């Protein structure tokens, strides 16, 4: 495919998107999905044509079709790496870190003093490049997935803590008073008023944490891992110039990240349907 | 004062916890050192000790616990050790006039800061331009916005080595360029989202008022939308600059960079000098704090200039 065809295709796709964006269908669900997909496909076509027509060496940038072929050929390796990095490292760290932060938030929420002390510190730590502690934790917990999970725990803890504490402060004094007139105790108020009110914040924290969890698990593997895992494959793939395999791993990481984010967003929609930001 | 007291208390508690954790973390190493030095250690031999729990070891060798607080290469250094290392590689070197020698963290911090600011400027520019495009073109909004969100769910670190390979293959020798691209990638999204919100913040009435003044699209952009977006911009710039620093350090970590705070962490790991890692980590934290504070200060200045009362 020549570069001109690709550019013409891209222009046609953009024109069609413009038509769709102006048409009466623009708020239809299918159109909302179709427009960005068409845009993405037209970019891939541009990439493919650029690589093929300028004869870019596959060592520099492989074409999307080459990456797809390699992806299909290496599914066993990719799955092994996925299990090691995502299911063992990132997911276990994510679950431990998020639930620890959630429980800590509920515990410190009872004391105004602790909240006032921890919130600024948590906010500060959440902005730090915590990823740098990866080598320390790898030397503490060994090369296998436990150290990756530990890095993930530390990375997701503070954003999750800060969001949950803020969410728990969300219920208004009026609402709390109403609960008191119902003779509700601490746990009833927590369960029926404050936790539901905190849900949008908690989900925000969970969303931030999904991305951080993948980043943490992959970076920690650069500092030592058994001979499997996405980070391991990427760093060795770059060294041995099997760039198409690296891109296949990147595709897996991208799909995993988007899917995890989508999953959290799905539950958010289900559980916080009452919130203004979720109403149609 | 009422806000400072709780923060200080929590900080103090963290430091106390840290000190308490040093003893069990370092006891094995301390006992190994003591045994090599000829002291009597119960039980003997590090092989035997590796099967005993640290609490038993501490209970049986109370005399040797203190040794764990003064190791050269501790598993967990004390805050004082980290502070001393930080001072040794910054202030002390600056006093001797060697602030920019390759052993000084000032030099490495400066390298990191340069890429961070470069990436921050790039990311902010992309974010603002993208936001203007999204606010003014429906097609842009519908086709680009979902990808901007998806781009943030892609773990950039997976791409980092690729970006570095690509730019070196393309003949870009400068180490700072790929790092800046990575930090721009992390930094553009908060700016984009904040600016879209900000540019859309003027109300219908305000936009209508400008129309009654016969203001064109460009005039209403310059005189209403842009000023209205400034508070949103600064808030997202604070997040953006922190993200840019994370991006630079991530760009330095896995790539065999020689200079920069991330490279200090990497080298500290390879040479087994935990103190160097901890000092570089704290230097990065101080840098992040300074950058965020600086933008907060600029925000206050800009808001006062624009006539907003704090």
Coordinates of C-alpha atoms in Angstrom, one line a residue:
Chain A
X1 CA 0.0 0.0 0.0
X2 CA 1.4 3.3 -1.0
X3 CA 1.6 6.4 1.2
X4 CA -0.8 8.4 -1.0
X5 CA -3.6 5.7 -0.6
X6 CA -3.1 5.8 3.1
X7 CA -3.3 9.6 3.3
X8 CA -6.4 9.5 1.1
X9 CA -7.9 6.9 3.4
X10 CA -7.0 8.9 6.5
X11 CA -8.6 12.1 5.0
X12 CA -11.7 10.1 4.0
X13 CA -12.0 8.7 7.5
X14 CA -11.6 12.1 9.0
X15 CA -14.2 13.5 6.6
X16 CA -16.6 10.8 7.5
X17 CA -16.0 11.4 11.2
X18 CA -16.8 15.1 10.6
X19 CA -20.0 14.2 8.9
X20 CA -21.0 11.9 11.7
X21 CA -20.1 14.4 14.4
X22 CA -22.4 16.9 12.7
X23 CA -25.2 14.6 11.9
X24 CA -28.2 13.9 14.1
X25 CA -26.8 10.5 15.0
X26 CA -23.9 11.9 16.9
X27 CA -25.1 11.0 20.3
X28 CA -26.0 7.5 19.3
X29 CA -24.0 4.9 21.2
X30 CA -22.7 3.1 18.1
X31 CA -21.5 6.4 16.6
X32 CA -19.7 7.3 19.8
X33 CA -17.8 4.1 19.5
X34 CA -17.4 4.0 15.7
X35 CA -15.8 7.5 15.4
X36 CA -12.8 6.9 17.6
X37 CA -12.4 3.4 16.3
X38 CA -12.3 4.7 12.7
X39 CA -9.8 7.3 13.8
X40 CA -7.6 4.7 15.4
X41 CA -7.8 2.4 12.4
X42 CA -6.8 5.2 10.0
X43 CA -3.7 5.9 12.2
X44 CA -2.7 2.3 12.0
X45 CA -3.1 2.4 8.2
X46 CA -0.9 5.4 8.1
X47 CA 1.7 3.6 10.3
X48 CA 1.6 0.5 8.1
X49 CA 1.9 2.5 4.8
X50 CA 4.8 4.7 6.2
X51 CA 6.8 1.6 7.3
X52 CA 6.1 -0.3 4.0
X53 CA 6.7 2.6 1.6
X54 CA 9.8 4.0 3.2
X55 CA 11.2 0.6 3.9
X56 CA 11.8 1.2 7.6
X57 CA 13.9 -1.5 9.0
X58 CA 11.8 -3.8 11.3
X59 CA 14.6 -3.3 13.9
X60 CA 13.5 0.3 14.2
X61 CA 9.8 0.2 13.8
X62 CA 7.9 -3.0 12.6
X63 CA 4.6 -2.6 10.7
X64 CA 1.3 -3.3 12.6
X65 CA 0.7 -6.4 10.5
X66 CA 4.2 -7.8 11.4
X67 CA 3.4 -7.2 15.1
X68 CA 0.0 -8.9 14.7
X69 CA 1.7 -11.9 13.0
X70 CA 4.2 -12.2 15.8
X71 CA 1.5 -11.8 18.4
X72 CA -0.4 -14.7 16.9
X73 CA 2.8 -16.8 16.7
X74 CA 3.8 -16.2 20.3
X75 CA 0.5 -16.4 22.2
X76 CA 2.0 -19.1 24.6
X77 CA 4.9 -16.8 25.6
X78 CA 2.7 -13.8 25.9
X79 CA 0.2 -15.7 28.1
X80 CA 3.1 -16.9 30.4
X81 CA 4.3 -13.3 30.7
X82 CA 0.7 -12.1 31.3
X83 CA 0.2 -14.6 34.1
X84 CA 3.6 -13.7 35.7
X85 CA 3.3 -9.9 35.5
X86 CA -0.4 -9.1 35.6
X87 CA -2.1 -11.9 37.5
X88 CA 0.6 -12.7 40.0
X89 CA 2.4 -9.3 40.4
X90 CA 0.0 -6.5 39.5
X91 CA -3.3 -8.0 40.5
X92 CA -2.2 -9.4 43.9
X93 CA -0.5 -6.1 44.7
X94 CA -3.5 -4.1 43.5
X95 CA -5.9 -6.1 45.7
X96 CA -3.6 -6.0 48.8
X97 CA -2.7 -2.3 48.3
X98 CA -6.2 -1.0 47.6
X99 CA -7.9 -3.0 50.5
X100 CA -5.1 -1.9 52.9
X101 CA -5.6 1.7 51.9
X102 CA -9.4 1.4 52.2
X103 CA -9.2 -0.1 55.7
X104 CA -6.6 2.4 56.8
X105 CA -8.8 5.2 55.5
X106 CA -11.8 3.9 57.5
X107 CA -9.6 3.5 60.6
X108 CA -8.1 7.0 60.5
X109 CA -11.4 8.6 59.5
X110 CA -12.6 8.2 63.1
X111 CA -9.9 10.6 64.3
X112 CA -10.0 14.1 62.9
X113 CA -6.4 14.7 64.1
X114 CA -5.0 11.7 62.2
X115 CA -6.9 12.7 59.1
X116 CA -5.6 16.2 59.2
X117 CA -2.1 14.8 59.6
X118 CA -2.2 12.1 57.0
X119 CA -4.0 13.8 54.2
X120 CA -1.3 16.4 53.3
X121 CA 1.4 13.7 53.6
X122 CA -0.6 11.3 51.6
X123 CA -1.2 13.9 48.9
X124 CA 2.5 14.7 48.8
X125 CA 3.6 11.1 48.7
X126 CA 1.1 10.4 45.9
X127 CA 2.9 13.0 43.7
X128 CA 6.3 11.5 44.3
X129 CA 8.2 9.2 41.9
X130 CA 7.6 6.2 44.2
X131 CA 8.6 3.9 41.3
X132 CA 12.2 4.5 42.4
X133 CA 11.9 2.2 45.4
X134 CA 11.5 -0.7 43.0
X135 CA 15.2 -1.8 43.2
X136 CA 15.0 -1.6 47.0
X137 CA 11.9 -3.8 47.2
X138 CA 13.3 -6.3 44.7
X139 CA 16.4 -6.7 46.9
X140 CA 14.1 -7.2 50.0
X141 CA 11.6 -9.6 48.6
X142 CA 13.6 -11.5 45.9
X143 CA 13.2 -11.7 42.1
X144 CA 9.9 -13.5 41.9
X145 CA 6.4 -11.9 41.8
X146 CA 6.3 -11.1 45.5
X147 CA 8.6 -8.2 45.1
X148 CA 6.5 -6.9 42.1
X149 CA 3.4 -7.1 44.2
X150 CA 5.2 -5.2 47.0
X151 CA 6.1 -2.4 44.6
X152 CA 2.5 -2.3 43.4
X153 CA 1.2 -2.2 47.0
X154 CA 3.4 0.9 47.8
X155 CA 2.4 2.6 44.6
X156 CA -1.3 2.3 44.8
X157 CA -1.6 2.8 48.6
X158 CA -1.4 6.6 48.8
X159 CA -3.6 7.6 45.9
X160 CA -6.2 5.2 47.1
X161 CA -5.9 6.3 50.8
X162 CA -6.3 10.0 49.8
X163 CA -9.3 9.4 47.6
X164 CA -11.1 7.2 50.2
X165 CA -10.5 9.7 53.0
X166 CA -11.8 12.5 50.9
X167 CA -14.8 10.4 49.9
X168 CA -15.6 9.6 53.5
X169 CA -15.8 13.3 54.2
X170 CA -18.4 13.7 51.4
X171 CA -21.6 13.0 53.3
X172 CA -23.0 16.4 54.6
X173 CA -23.7 17.3 58.2
X174 CA -27.4 17.4 57.3
X175 CA -27.4 13.8 56.0
X176 CA -25.5 12.6 59.0
X177 CA -28.0 14.3 61.3
X178 CA -30.8 12.6 59.5
X179 CA -29.1 9.2 60.1
X180 CA -28.9 10.2 63.8
X181 CA -32.6 10.9 64.0
X182 CA -33.1 7.4 62.6
X183 CA -31.1 6.2 65.6
X184 CA -28.4 4.8 63.3
X185 CA -25.1 3.7 64.9
X186 CA -21.6 4.3 63.6
X187 CA -21.6 1.2 61.4
X188 CA -25.0 1.7 60.0
X189 CA -24.2 5.3 59.1
X190 CA -20.9 4.1 57.5
X191 CA -22.6 1.3 55.5
X192 CA -25.7 3.1 54.4
X193 CA -24.7 6.7 54.0
X194 CA -21.0 7.4 54.1
X195 CA -19.6 4.5 52.0
X196 CA -22.1 5.0 49.2
X197 CA -21.5 8.7 49.3
X198 CA -17.7 8.0 49.0
X199 CA -18.1 5.6 46.1
X200 CA -17.3 8.1 43.3
X201 CA -14.0 9.0 45.1
X202 CA -13.2 5.4 45.8
X203 CA -13.7 4.5 42.1
X204 CA -11.5 7.4 41.1
X205 CA -8.8 6.0 43.3
X206 CA -9.3 2.5 41.9
X207 CA -9.0 3.9 38.4
X208 CA -5.7 5.7 39.1
X209 CA -4.5 2.6 40.9
X210 CA -5.1 0.3 37.9
X211 CA -2.6 2.2 35.7
X212 CA -0.1 2.5 38.5
X213 CA -0.3 -1.2 39.3
X214 CA 0.7 -2.1 35.7
X215 CA 3.5 0.4 35.7
X216 CA 4.9 -0.8 39.0
X217 CA 4.8 -4.5 38.1
X218 CA 6.5 -3.9 34.8
X219 CA 9.2 -1.5 36.0
X220 CA 10.1 -3.8 39.0
X221 CA 10.9 -6.5 36.5
X222 CA 13.6 -4.4 35.0
X223 CA 15.5 -4.8 38.2
X224 CA 15.5 -8.5 38.2
X225 CA 12.9 -11.2 37.6
X226 CA 12.7 -14.9 36.7
X227 CA 13.1 -15.5 33.0
X228 CA 9.5 -14.6 32.3
X229 CA 7.2 -11.6 32.7
X230 CA 6.4 -8.6 30.5
X231 CA 9.0 -6.3 31.8
X232 CA 11.7 -9.0 31.5
X233 CA 10.6 -9.8 27.9
X234 CA 10.6 -6.1 26.9
X235 CA 14.1 -5.4 28.3
X236 CA 15.6 -8.5 26.8
X237 CA 13.7 -8.0 23.5
X238 CA 15.1 -4.5 23.1
X239 CA 18.6 -5.9 23.7
X240 CA 18.2 -8.8 21.2
X241 CA 16.5 -6.6 18.6
X242 CA 13.3 -8.7 18.5
X243 CA 11.4 -5.5 18.4
X244 CA 8.1 -7.0 17.0
X245 CA 7.9 -9.2 20.1
X246 CA 8.4 -6.1 22.3
X247 CA 5.6 -4.3 20.4
X248 CA 3.4 -7.4 20.9
X249 CA 4.1 -7.2 24.7
X250 CA 3.3 -3.5 24.5
X251 CA 0.0 -4.4 22.8
X252 CA -0.8 -6.8 25.6
X253 CA 0.0 -4.2 28.2
X254 CA -2.2 -1.6 26.4
X255 CA -5.1 -4.1 26.1
X256 CA -4.7 -5.1 29.8
X257 CA -4.6 -1.5 31.0
X258 CA -7.6 -0.5 29.0
X259 CA -9.5 -3.6 29.9
X260 CA -8.8 -3.1 33.7
X261 CA -9.8 0.5 33.5
X262 CA -12.9 -0.4 31.5
X263 CA -13.8 -3.0 34.1
X264 CA -13.5 -0.5 37.0
X265 CA -15.5 2.0 35.0
X266 CA -18.2 -0.6 34.4
X267 CA -18.6 -1.3 38.1
X268 CA -18.6 2.4 38.8
X269 CA -21.5 2.9 36.4
X270 CA -23.4 0.1 38.1
X271 CA -22.7 1.2 41.7
X272 CA -22.8 5.0 41.4
X273 CA -25.7 5.3 38.9
X274 CA -27.2 7.9 41.2
X275 CA -24.3 10.3 40.9
X276 CA -24.7 13.4 38.6
X277 CA -21.6 12.5 36.6
X278 CA -23.1 9.1 35.7
X279 CA -26.6 10.3 34.8
X280 CA -27.5 10.4 31.2
Chain B
X1 CA -0.4 26.1 63.7
X2 CA -3.5 23.9 64.1
X3 CA -2.8 22.4 60.7
X4 CA 0.9 22.0 61.3
X5 CA 0.6 20.0 64.6
X6 CA -1.1 16.9 63.2
X7 CA 1.2 16.8 60.2
X8 CA 4.3 17.0 62.4
X9 CA 2.9 14.3 64.7
X10 CA 2.3 11.9 61.8
X11 CA 5.7 12.6 60.4
X12 CA 7.3 12.0 63.8
X13 CA 5.3 8.7 64.1
X14 CA 6.6 7.7 60.6
X15 CA 10.2 8.4 61.6
X16 CA 9.7 6.4 64.9
X17 CA 8.3 3.5 62.9
X18 CA 11.2 3.7 60.5
X19 CA 13.7 3.6 63.4
X20 CA 11.9 0.6 64.9
X21 CA 11.9 -1.2 61.6
X22 CA 15.7 -0.8 61.2
X23 CA 16.5 -3.3 64.0
X24 CA 14.6 -6.4 62.6
X25 CA 15.5 -5.5 59.0
X26 CA 19.3 -5.3 59.7
X27 CA 19.7 -7.8 62.4
X28 CA 21.0 -10.7 60.2
X29 CA 23.5 -8.5 58.5
X30 CA 24.6 -7.0 61.9
X31 CA 25.1 -10.5 63.4
X32 CA 27.1 -11.6 60.3
X33 CA 29.4 -8.6 60.8
X34 CA 29.7 -9.2 64.6
X35 CA 30.6 -12.8 64.0
X36 CA 33.2 -11.9 61.5
X37 CA 34.6 -9.4 64.0
X38 CA 35.0 -12.2 66.6
X39 CA 32.0 -11.6 68.8
X40 CA 29.9 -14.5 70.2
X41 CA 26.6 -14.8 68.4
X42 CA 23.7 -17.1 69.2
X43 CA 23.2 -19.2 67.1
X44 CA 26.5 -19.5 65.3
X45 CA 26.8 -19.5 61.5
X46 CA 24.7 -17.4 59.1
X47 CA 23.2 -20.5 57.5
X48 CA 21.6 -21.6 60.8
X49 CA 20.5 -18.0 61.5
X50 CA 18.7 -17.7 58.2
X51 CA 16.2 -20.3 59.5
X52 CA 15.7 -18.5 62.8
X53 CA 13.1 -15.6 62.9
X54 CA 14.4 -12.1 63.3
X55 CA 12.6 -11.7 66.6
X56 CA 14.3 -14.7 68.1
X57 CA 17.7 -13.4 66.8
X58 CA 17.0 -10.0 68.4
X59 CA 16.0 -11.5 71.7
X60 CA 19.1 -13.7 71.8
X61 CA 21.5 -11.0 70.8
X62 CA 20.3 -7.8 72.4
X63 CA 23.8 -6.5 72.5
X64 CA 24.3 -6.6 68.8
X65 CA 21.1 -4.8 67.8
X66 CA 22.8 -1.4 67.9
X67 CA 25.2 -2.6 65.2
X68 CA 22.3 -2.7 62.8
X69 CA 22.0 1.1 63.0
X70 CA 25.5 1.8 61.7
X71 CA 26.1 -0.6 58.8
X72 CA 27.8 0.6 55.6
X73 CA 25.4 -1.2 53.3
X74 CA 22.3 -1.6 55.3
X75 CA 19.1 -3.3 54.0
X76 CA 17.2 -0.4 55.6
X77 CA 19.3 2.7 56.4
X78 CA 18.2 5.0 59.3
X79 CA 16.9 8.4 58.4
X80 CA 20.0 10.0 59.8
X81 CA 22.2 7.8 57.5
X82 CA 20.1 8.9 54.5
X83 CA 20.3 12.5 55.6
X84 CA 24.1 12.3 56.0
X85 CA 24.5 10.7 52.6
X86 CA 22.2 13.3 51.1
X87 CA 24.3 16.1 52.7
X88 CA 27.6 14.4 51.7
X89 CA 26.5 14.4 48.0
X90 CA 24.9 17.8 47.9
X91 CA 25.8 20.5 50.4
X92 CA 29.2 19.3 51.3
X93 CA 30.3 19.0 47.7
X94 CA 28.8 22.4 47.0
X95 CA 30.9 23.8 49.9
X96 CA 34.0 22.3 48.4
X97 CA 33.1 23.9 45.0
X98 CA 32.4 20.6 43.3
X99 CA 28.6 21.0 43.1
X100 CA 28.6 19.9 39.4
X101 CA 31.0 16.9 39.7
X102 CA 29.5 13.7 38.5
X103 CA 29.4 12.3 42.0
X104 CA 27.1 15.1 43.3
X105 CA 23.4 14.8 43.4
X106 CA 23.1 18.4 42.5
X107 CA 24.5 17.6 39.1
X108 CA 22.2 14.6 38.6
X109 CA 19.2 16.5 39.9
X110 CA 20.0 19.2 37.4
X111 CA 20.1 16.7 34.5
X112 CA 16.7 15.3 35.7
X113 CA 15.3 18.7 36.1
X114 CA 16.2 19.7 32.6
X115 CA 14.5 16.8 31.0
X116 CA 11.5 17.3 33.3
X117 CA 11.1 20.9 32.4
X118 CA 11.6 20.1 28.7
X119 CA 9.0 17.4 28.9
X120 CA 6.7 19.5 31.0
X121 CA 6.8 22.3 28.5
X122 CA 6.2 19.9 25.6
X123 CA 3.3 18.1 27.4
X124 CA 1.7 21.4 28.5
X125 CA 1.8 22.7 25.0
X126 CA 0.3 19.5 23.6
X127 CA -2.3 19.5 26.3
X128 CA -3.4 23.1 25.8
X129 CA -3.5 22.8 22.0
X130 CA -5.4 19.6 22.2
X131 CA -7.9 21.1 24.6
X132 CA -8.4 24.1 22.3
X133 CA -9.0 21.7 19.4
X134 CA -11.4 19.6 21.4
X135 CA -13.4 22.5 22.7
X136 CA -13.8 24.0 19.1
X137 CA -14.1 20.9 17.0
X138 CA -16.7 18.2 17.7
X139 CA -14.9 15.8 15.4
X140 CA -11.7 16.2 17.4
X141 CA -13.6 15.6 20.6
X142 CA -15.3 12.5 19.4
X143 CA -12.3 10.9 17.8
X144 CA -9.3 12.1 19.9
X145 CA -10.7 12.3 23.4
X146 CA -11.3 8.5 23.8
X147 CA -7.7 7.8 22.6
X148 CA -6.3 10.4 25.1
X149 CA -8.0 8.4 27.9
X150 CA -6.8 5.1 26.5
X151 CA -3.3 6.5 26.1
X152 CA -3.1 6.9 29.9
X153 CA -4.2 3.3 30.6
X154 CA -1.2 2.1 28.5
X155 CA 1.7 1.6 30.9
X156 CA 4.2 4.0 29.4
X157 CA 7.1 2.2 31.0
X158 CA 6.5 -0.6 28.5
X159 CA 7.1 1.9 25.8
X160 CA 10.1 3.7 27.4
X161 CA 12.8 1.3 26.2
X162 CA 11.2 1.5 22.7
X163 CA 11.2 5.2 22.6
X164 CA 14.9 5.2 23.5
X165 CA 15.8 2.7 20.9
X166 CA 13.8 4.5 18.3
X167 CA 15.3 7.9 19.0
X168 CA 18.9 6.5 19.0
X169 CA 18.2 4.7 15.7
X170 CA 16.9 7.9 14.2
X171 CA 20.2 9.5 15.1
X172 CA 19.2 11.5 18.1
X173 CA 22.2 11.3 20.3
X174 CA 20.9 13.6 23.0
X175 CA 19.8 11.5 26.0
X176 CA 17.4 14.2 27.1
X177 CA 15.1 13.8 24.1
X178 CA 13.6 10.4 24.8
X179 CA 13.3 11.1 28.5
X180 CA 11.5 14.4 27.7
X181 CA 9.1 12.5 25.3
X182 CA 8.2 10.0 28.1
X183 CA 7.6 12.8 30.6
X184 CA 5.5 14.8 28.1
X185 CA 3.4 11.7 27.5
X186 CA 2.6 11.4 31.2
X187 CA 2.2 15.1 31.7
X188 CA -0.1 16.1 28.8
X189 CA -3.2 14.3 30.0
X190 CA -3.9 16.1 33.2
X191 CA -3.3 19.4 31.4
X192 CA -5.6 18.4 28.5
X193 CA -8.5 17.4 30.9
X194 CA -8.1 20.5 33.1
X195 CA -7.9 22.9 30.1
X196 CA -11.0 21.3 28.5
X197 CA -12.9 21.8 31.7
X198 CA -11.5 25.4 32.1
X199 CA -12.2 26.5 28.5
X200 CA -15.8 25.2 28.9
X201 CA -16.3 26.9 32.3
X202 CA -17.8 30.2 31.1
X203 CA -21.5 30.1 31.4
X204 CA -24.0 30.5 28.5
X205 CA -24.8 34.0 29.8
X206 CA -21.2 35.1 29.7
X207 CA -20.8 33.8 26.1
X208 CA -24.0 35.5 25.1
X209 CA -22.9 38.8 26.6
X210 CA -19.8 38.7 24.5
X211 CA -21.9 38.1 21.5
X212 CA -24.0 41.2 22.2
X213 CA -20.7 43.1 22.3
X214 CA -20.2 41.8 18.7
X215 CA -17.1 39.9 19.8
X216 CA -15.9 37.3 17.3
X217 CA -14.8 33.7 18.1
X218 CA -11.2 34.7 18.6
X219 CA -12.0 37.7 20.8
X220 CA -14.3 35.6 23.0
X221 CA -11.5 33.0 23.2
X222 CA -8.9 35.5 24.2
X223 CA -11.0 37.6 26.6
X224 CA -13.3 35.1 28.2
X225 CA -12.4 31.4 27.7
X226 CA -8.7 31.8 28.2
X227 CA -8.8 33.9 31.4
X228 CA -11.6 31.7 32.8
X229 CA -9.4 28.6 32.3
X230 CA -6.4 29.9 34.2
X231 CA -7.3 28.5 37.7
X232 CA -8.0 25.1 36.1
X233 CA -4.7 25.3 34.2
X234 CA -2.6 25.9 37.3
X235 CA -4.3 23.1 39.2
X236 CA -3.6 20.6 36.4
X237 CA -0.1 22.0 35.9
X238 CA 0.7 21.0 39.5
X239 CA -0.3 17.4 38.7
X240 CA 1.4 17.7 35.4
X241 CA 4.8 18.7 36.7
X242 CA 4.8 15.9 39.2
X243 CA 3.9 13.5 36.4
X244 CA 6.6 14.9 34.3
X245 CA 9.2 14.2 37.0
X246 CA 7.9 10.6 37.3
X247 CA 8.2 10.3 33.6
X248 CA 11.8 11.5 33.5
X249 CA 12.8 9.1 36.3
X250 CA 11.1 6.2 34.7
X251 CA 12.9 7.1 31.4
X252 CA 16.2 7.0 33.3
X253 CA 15.6 3.8 35.2
X254 CA 15.5 0.9 32.7
X255 CA 17.7 2.4 30.0
X256 CA 21.2 2.4 31.2
X257 CA 21.4 6.2 31.5
X258 CA 24.5 7.4 33.2
X259 CA 23.4 10.7 34.6
X260 CA 20.2 11.8 36.3
X261 CA 18.5 10.8 39.6
X262 CA 16.9 7.7 38.0
X263 CA 20.4 6.6 36.9
X264 CA 21.7 7.1 40.4
X265 CA 19.1 4.7 41.6
X266 CA 20.0 2.2 38.9
X267 CA 23.7 2.5 39.6
X268 CA 23.1 2.2 43.4
X269 CA 21.2 -1.0 42.7
X270 CA 24.0 -2.5 40.5
X271 CA 26.8 -1.6 42.9
X272 CA 24.9 -2.6 46.0
X273 CA 25.0 0.7 47.7
X274 CA 21.6 1.2 49.2
X275 CA 22.5 4.5 50.7
X276 CA 23.0 6.0 47.2
X277 CA 19.5 4.7 46.2
X278 CA 17.9 6.2 49.3
X279 CA 19.7 9.5 48.9
X280 CA 18.6 9.8 45.2
X281 CA 15.1 8.9 46.1
X282 CA 14.9 11.7 48.7
X283 CA 16.5 14.1 46.3
X284 CA 13.7 13.2 43.8
X285 CA 11.1 13.8 46.5
X286 CA 12.6 17.2 47.4
X287 CA 12.7 18.1 43.7
X288 CA 9.0 17.1 43.2
X289 CA 8.0 19.1 46.3
X290 CA 9.9 22.1 45.1
X291 CA 8.4 22.0 41.6
X292 CA 4.8 21.7 42.9
X293 CA 5.4 24.5 45.5
X294 CA 6.8 26.7 42.8
X295 CA 3.8 26.3 40.6
X296 CA 1.5 26.9 43.5
X297 CA 3.4 30.1 44.2
X298 CA 3.1 31.1 40.5
X299 CA -0.6 30.4 40.7
X300 CA -1.1 32.7 43.7
X301 CA 0.9 35.4 41.8
X302 CA -1.1 35.0 38.6
X303 CA -4.5 35.0 40.4
X304 CA -3.6 38.2 42.3
X305 CA -2.5 39.8 39.1
X306 CA -5.9 38.9 37.5
X307 CA -7.7 40.5 40.4
X308 CA -8.8 37.4 42.2
X309 CA -8.8 37.7 46.0
X310 CA -7.5 34.7 47.7

